[in-house]
Short mmCIF file of C-alpha atoms in Angstrom, two decimals:
data_model
loop_
_atom_site.label_atom_id
_atom_site.label_comp_id
_atom_site.label_asym_id
_atom_site.label_seq_id
_atom_site.Cartn_x
_atom_site.Cartn_y
_atom_site.Cartn_z
CA UNK A 11 124.30 107.90 72.95
CA UNK A 12 126.76 109.66 75.24
CA UNK A 13 126.21 108.96 78.89
CA UNK A 14 127.51 112.47 79.65
CA UNK A 15 124.69 114.24 77.76
CA UNK A 16 122.84 115.27 80.89
CA UNK A 17 122.91 118.65 82.63
CA UNK A 18 121.74 118.24 86.22
CA UNK A 19 120.98 121.93 86.71
CA UNK A 20 118.93 122.16 83.53
CA UNK A 21 116.87 119.15 84.59
CA UNK A 22 116.12 120.51 88.07
CA UNK A 23 115.28 124.07 87.00
CA UNK A 24 113.80 123.39 83.56
CA UNK A 25 110.29 124.44 84.57
CA UNK A 26 111.51 127.70 86.08
CA UNK A 27 113.52 128.47 82.92
CA UNK A 28 110.44 127.88 80.76
CA UNK A 29 108.28 129.94 83.14
CA UNK A 30 110.79 132.78 82.89
CA UNK A 31 110.60 132.74 79.10
CA UNK A 32 106.86 132.15 78.79
CA UNK A 33 105.14 133.22 82.02
CA UNK A 34 101.80 133.89 80.32
CA UNK A 35 101.67 130.36 78.89
CA UNK A 36 102.47 128.82 82.28
CA UNK A 37 99.78 130.87 84.02
CA UNK A 38 97.24 130.14 81.27
CA UNK A 39 97.69 126.36 81.48
CA UNK A 40 97.55 126.47 85.27
CA UNK A 41 94.39 128.59 85.21
CA UNK A 42 92.62 126.28 82.77
CA UNK A 43 93.53 123.22 84.81
CA UNK A 44 92.24 124.97 87.94
CA UNK A 45 88.95 125.96 86.29
CA UNK A 46 88.28 122.50 84.83
CA UNK A 47 89.19 120.81 88.10
CA UNK A 48 87.03 123.25 90.06
CA UNK A 49 84.10 122.52 87.75
CA UNK A 50 84.56 118.79 88.26
CA UNK A 51 84.83 119.21 92.04
CA UNK A 52 81.66 121.31 92.05
CA UNK A 53 79.85 118.61 90.08
CA UNK A 54 81.05 115.94 92.52
CA UNK A 55 80.07 118.09 95.50
CA UNK A 56 76.66 118.81 93.99
CA UNK A 57 75.96 115.09 93.60
CA UNK A 58 77.72 113.46 96.55
CA UNK A 59 77.37 116.45 98.88
CA UNK A 60 73.64 116.65 98.34
CA UNK A 61 73.24 113.02 99.41
CA UNK A 62 75.39 113.35 102.54
CA UNK A 63 73.81 116.66 103.55
CA UNK A 64 70.42 114.99 103.28
CA UNK A 65 71.58 112.09 105.48
CA UNK A 66 72.99 114.54 108.05
CA UNK A 67 69.81 116.62 108.07
CA UNK A 68 67.76 113.47 108.64
CA UNK A 69 70.00 112.49 111.56
CA UNK A 70 69.95 115.99 113.08
CA UNK A 71 66.16 116.24 112.95
CA UNK A 72 65.78 112.72 114.34
CA UNK A 73 64.04 111.32 111.29
CA UNK A 74 64.65 107.75 110.19
CA UNK A 75 65.61 107.88 106.48
CA UNK A 76 63.24 105.98 104.23
CA UNK A 77 65.05 102.99 102.72
CA UNK A 78 63.52 103.52 99.28
CA UNK A 79 64.49 107.19 99.21
CA UNK A 80 68.02 106.37 100.40
CA UNK A 81 68.48 103.86 97.58
CA UNK A 82 67.00 106.28 95.04
CA UNK A 83 69.29 109.13 96.06
CA UNK A 84 72.29 106.81 96.31
CA UNK A 85 71.52 105.35 92.88
CA UNK A 86 71.47 108.81 91.32
CA UNK A 87 74.81 109.60 92.93
CA UNK A 88 76.43 106.36 91.81
CA UNK A 89 75.23 106.97 88.24
CA UNK A 90 77.11 110.25 88.04
CA UNK A 91 80.32 109.09 89.79
CA UNK A 92 81.72 107.05 86.86
CA UNK A 93 81.29 110.10 84.61
CA UNK A 94 83.10 112.26 87.16
CA UNK A 95 85.93 109.71 87.35
CA UNK A 96 86.28 109.63 83.57
CA UNK A 97 86.22 113.43 83.50
CA UNK A 98 88.97 113.56 86.09
CA UNK A 99 91.17 111.20 84.09
CA UNK A 100 90.60 113.21 80.89
CA UNK A 101 91.50 116.48 82.63
CA UNK A 102 94.66 114.89 84.07
CA UNK A 103 95.65 113.53 80.64
CA UNK A 104 95.00 116.83 78.85
CA UNK A 105 96.88 118.76 81.55
CA UNK A 106 99.87 116.44 81.34
CA UNK A 107 99.95 116.76 77.56
CA UNK A 108 99.59 120.55 77.72
CA UNK A 109 102.47 120.89 80.18
CA UNK A 110 104.71 118.49 78.26
CA UNK A 111 104.01 120.30 74.95
CA UNK A 112 105.14 123.54 76.57
CA UNK A 113 108.10 121.97 78.37
CA UNK A 114 109.43 119.98 75.40
CA UNK A 115 108.31 121.74 72.21
CA UNK A 116 107.65 125.19 73.61
CA UNK A 117 104.10 125.04 72.23
CA UNK A 118 100.70 125.89 73.65
CA UNK A 119 97.39 125.42 71.85
CA UNK A 120 95.74 128.75 71.01
CA UNK A 121 93.03 130.07 73.38
CA UNK A 122 92.25 126.71 75.03
CA UNK A 123 95.49 124.88 75.90
CA UNK A 124 93.70 121.60 76.60
CA UNK A 125 92.62 119.37 73.75
CA UNK A 126 92.12 115.75 72.74
CA UNK A 127 94.24 114.78 69.76
CA UNK A 128 97.18 112.72 68.63
CA UNK A 129 99.45 113.85 71.46
CA UNK A 130 96.88 112.85 74.05
CA UNK A 131 96.24 109.48 72.41
CA UNK A 132 99.93 108.61 72.24
CA UNK A 133 100.45 109.84 75.80
CA UNK A 134 97.50 107.73 76.95
CA UNK A 135 99.08 104.59 75.46
CA UNK A 136 102.43 105.44 77.05
CA UNK A 137 100.78 105.99 80.43
CA UNK A 138 99.02 102.64 80.07
CA UNK A 139 102.43 101.04 79.62
CA UNK A 140 103.73 102.75 82.75
CA UNK A 141 100.60 101.71 84.64
CA UNK A 142 101.07 98.10 83.50
CA UNK A 143 104.64 98.12 84.83
CA UNK A 144 103.49 99.65 88.13
CA UNK A 145 100.70 97.10 88.51
CA UNK A 146 103.12 94.31 87.68
CA UNK A 147 105.49 95.46 90.42
CA UNK A 148 102.59 95.76 92.84
CA UNK A 149 101.29 92.24 92.29
CA UNK A 150 104.76 90.71 92.27
CA UNK A 151 105.60 92.53 95.52
CA UNK A 152 102.30 91.44 97.05
CA UNK A 153 102.86 87.80 96.08
CA UNK A 154 106.47 87.84 97.32
CA UNK A 155 105.42 89.51 100.60
CA UNK A 156 102.76 86.88 101.23
CA UNK A 157 105.23 84.07 100.51
CA UNK A 158 107.89 85.68 102.68
CA UNK A 159 105.54 86.10 105.64
CA UNK A 160 104.36 82.52 105.27
CA UNK A 161 107.92 81.28 104.95
CA UNK A 162 109.10 83.20 108.01
CA UNK A 163 106.19 81.90 110.10
CA UNK A 164 106.82 78.33 108.96
CA UNK A 165 110.57 78.63 109.47
CA UNK A 166 110.25 80.12 112.95
CA UNK A 167 107.59 77.60 113.94
CA UNK A 168 109.65 74.68 112.67
CA UNK A 169 112.77 75.71 114.53
CA UNK A 170 110.90 76.94 117.58
CA UNK A 171 113.44 79.66 118.37
CA UNK A 172 113.41 83.44 118.50
CA UNK A 173 116.75 83.59 116.64
CA UNK A 174 115.28 81.67 113.72
CA UNK A 175 112.34 84.06 113.58
CA UNK A 176 114.63 87.10 113.64
CA UNK A 177 116.83 85.65 110.92
CA UNK A 178 113.85 84.85 108.74
CA UNK A 179 112.39 88.30 109.32
CA UNK A 180 115.69 89.95 108.37
CA UNK A 181 115.92 87.97 105.13
CA UNK A 182 112.30 88.84 104.31
CA UNK A 183 112.95 92.53 104.99
CA UNK A 184 116.03 92.52 102.74
CA UNK A 185 114.12 90.89 99.89
CA UNK A 186 111.27 93.40 100.28
CA UNK A 187 113.79 96.27 100.30
CA UNK A 188 115.31 94.88 97.11
CA UNK A 189 111.87 94.96 95.47
CA UNK A 190 111.38 98.60 96.54
CA UNK A 191 114.78 99.55 95.12
CA UNK A 192 113.96 97.71 91.89
CA UNK A 193 110.71 99.68 91.63
CA UNK A 194 112.57 102.97 92.16
CA UNK A 195 115.13 101.97 89.53
CA UNK A 196 112.41 101.15 87.00
CA UNK A 197 110.49 104.37 87.76
CA UNK A 198 113.57 106.53 87.16
CA UNK A 199 114.60 104.67 84.01
CA UNK A 200 111.07 104.96 82.55
CA UNK A 201 110.50 108.56 83.66
CA UNK A 202 111.38 110.12 80.30
CA UNK A 203 108.79 108.11 78.34
CA UNK A 204 105.86 110.59 78.56
CA UNK A 205 107.99 113.61 77.62
CA UNK A 206 109.70 111.74 74.80
CA UNK A 207 106.30 110.68 73.48
CA UNK A 208 105.19 114.33 73.26
CA UNK A 209 108.53 115.63 71.98
CA UNK A 210 108.92 113.09 69.18
CA UNK A 211 105.19 112.66 68.46
CA UNK A 212 105.38 108.87 68.76
CA UNK A 213 104.63 106.26 71.39
CA UNK A 214 108.05 106.24 73.04
CA UNK A 215 107.41 103.71 75.82
CA UNK A 216 109.60 102.58 77.49
CA UNK A 217 112.24 105.14 76.28
CA UNK A 218 114.80 103.10 78.19
CA UNK A 219 117.72 104.44 76.16
CA UNK A 220 116.92 108.02 77.16
CA UNK A 221 118.02 107.38 80.74
CA UNK A 222 120.90 104.99 80.07
CA UNK A 223 123.98 105.90 82.08
CA UNK A 224 122.37 108.76 84.02
CA UNK A 225 120.38 106.90 86.68
CA UNK A 226 122.10 108.39 89.71
CA UNK A 227 122.13 112.05 88.62
CA UNK A 228 118.54 111.68 87.39
CA UNK A 229 117.47 110.16 90.71
CA UNK A 230 119.20 113.05 92.47
CA UNK A 231 117.33 115.52 90.27
CA UNK A 232 113.98 113.99 91.20
CA UNK A 233 114.89 113.98 94.90
CA UNK A 234 115.90 117.66 94.77
CA UNK A 235 112.76 118.59 92.82
CA UNK A 236 110.63 116.72 95.38
CA UNK A 237 112.31 118.73 98.17
CA UNK A 238 111.71 122.01 96.30
CA UNK A 239 108.05 121.12 95.74
CA UNK A 240 107.64 120.10 99.39
CA UNK A 241 109.19 123.30 100.78
CA UNK A 242 107.26 125.63 98.45
CA UNK A 243 104.01 123.72 99.09
CA UNK A 244 104.49 123.96 102.85
CA UNK A 245 105.18 127.71 102.76
CA UNK A 246 102.39 128.62 100.34
CA UNK A 247 99.99 126.13 101.95
CA UNK A 248 100.55 127.73 105.36
CA UNK A 249 99.74 131.17 103.95
CA UNK A 250 96.57 129.89 102.28
CA UNK A 251 95.45 128.02 105.42
CA UNK A 252 95.94 131.12 107.57
CA UNK A 253 93.93 133.13 105.05
CA UNK A 254 91.15 130.57 105.09
CA UNK A 255 91.24 130.41 108.88
CA UNK A 256 90.59 134.15 108.99
CA UNK A 257 87.35 133.67 107.07
CA UNK A 258 86.11 131.23 109.73
CA UNK A 259 87.11 133.33 112.74
CA UNK A 260 83.52 134.54 113.36
CA UNK A 261 82.32 130.93 113.56
CA UNK A 262 85.24 129.95 115.78
CA UNK A 263 84.44 132.88 118.05
CA UNK A 264 80.80 131.83 118.36
CA UNK A 265 81.79 128.26 119.28
CA UNK A 266 84.33 129.61 121.80
CA UNK A 267 81.62 131.71 123.48
CA UNK A 268 79.32 128.69 123.67
CA UNK A 269 82.10 126.62 125.23
CA UNK A 270 82.86 129.28 127.83
CA UNK A 271 79.21 129.66 128.75
CA UNK A 272 78.84 125.92 129.12
CA UNK A 273 75.70 125.84 126.98
CA UNK A 274 75.00 122.98 124.63
CA UNK A 275 72.94 124.18 121.66
CA UNK A 276 70.73 121.65 119.89
CA UNK A 277 71.98 120.14 116.61
CA UNK A 278 69.47 122.26 114.65
CA UNK A 279 71.08 125.45 115.98
CA UNK A 280 74.59 124.24 115.12
CA UNK A 281 73.48 123.37 111.57
CA UNK A 282 71.91 126.82 111.26
CA UNK A 283 75.17 128.44 112.39
CA UNK A 284 77.18 126.45 109.86
CA UNK A 285 74.72 127.24 107.08
CA UNK A 286 74.87 130.94 107.96
CA UNK A 287 78.68 130.99 107.80
CA UNK A 288 78.94 129.05 104.53
CA UNK A 289 76.44 131.34 102.81
CA UNK A 290 78.28 134.55 103.66
CA UNK A 291 79.79 136.18 100.53
CA UNK A 292 83.15 136.74 102.22
CA UNK A 293 83.48 133.12 103.28
CA UNK A 294 82.38 131.81 99.89
CA UNK A 295 84.83 134.14 98.14
CA UNK A 296 87.67 133.06 100.43
CA UNK A 297 86.94 129.35 99.97
CA UNK A 298 86.68 129.75 96.18
CA UNK A 299 89.88 131.81 95.93
CA UNK A 300 91.88 129.49 98.18
CA UNK A 301 90.54 126.44 96.33
CA UNK A 302 91.48 127.82 92.90
CA UNK A 303 94.92 128.92 94.09
CA UNK A 304 95.50 125.49 95.63
CA UNK A 305 94.62 123.74 92.37
CA UNK A 306 96.82 126.14 90.35
CA UNK A 307 99.73 125.50 92.70
CA UNK A 308 99.10 121.75 92.47
CA UNK A 309 99.18 122.15 88.70
CA UNK A 310 102.50 123.97 88.91
CA UNK A 311 103.88 121.24 91.19
CA UNK A 312 102.90 118.61 88.60
CA UNK A 313 104.59 120.66 85.89
CA UNK A 314 107.79 121.00 87.94
CA UNK A 315 107.84 117.21 88.37
CA UNK A 316 107.18 116.56 84.67
CA UNK A 317 109.86 119.09 83.72
CA UNK A 318 112.68 116.74 84.81
CA UNK A 319 111.61 114.10 82.28
CA UNK A 320 111.04 116.83 79.69
CA UNK A 321 114.59 118.11 80.15
CA UNK A 322 115.95 114.59 79.80
CA UNK A 323 113.99 114.08 76.57
CA UNK A 324 115.33 117.34 75.13
CA UNK A 325 118.94 116.87 76.21
CA UNK A 326 119.27 113.19 75.35
CA UNK A 327 117.03 113.33 72.29
CA UNK A 328 119.19 116.07 70.79
CA UNK A 329 122.36 114.03 71.26
CA UNK A 330 120.69 110.87 69.87
CA UNK A 331 119.53 112.76 66.77
CA UNK A 332 123.01 114.18 66.25
CA UNK A 333 124.51 110.73 66.39
#
């Protein structure tokens, strides 16, 4: 495989090129991910939120929660949480597969872009491989860090000098830095595995050959994409936060008046004020709209990140097939 078969510009702007060609598909996948995530968040809020609101109401009214009732409510919440966690992982897997299908094969499932099939199963296995590598790095780094700290302490204590401690600390820091760099190297070299798995419809882990000879330009592409995502997220996030802040201005004004008057309303009155604000149609609409837009934008950010690996899989896979 030619080490020159990599277009930096295509890798960085691959998502935007696809979005320009198929804007409806991009919006449809983002909308479905937002709706499914919103449904899961609502379910989590309905279970966990109900428990915490009950605890708060008991504290506000000065009642001592009954231990049996606390355990009963907590048990019901803990029963649902594993299901919510599994649902979250399934949504994330289906979203990743949907984006990679669009970014690599230009395909989107009809009507409902999310599904559970062969692509998702192969991607799940590939992700397990990536997770195993990440966990391996984590435990190795943890073990090395513990040994380094112990070694530095023993070395400094044995020599009884500040210079010995500084020297040992410097060596430990250099070894830890080397582990971080090794983790970055592995992450970049393995980054094309998910996209290659979807593109070639096979478990492509670790897809090491896909990134051979292009580590530095590929690392640069990920750094630039991270900067683009960060800047766009900051700008759009500021607009959304200002919009949401406007919905809470009446409540902020009421609290400001209370502060100026020096009055201290009882907790029951504060809870009533909060309940009144959160039940207003305008506030509920604003929170829902901002929440959905935030999830859609988060979905787009994930797609932009995945698009770098997708571009690598397309560019390098084409050259490999030709050879």
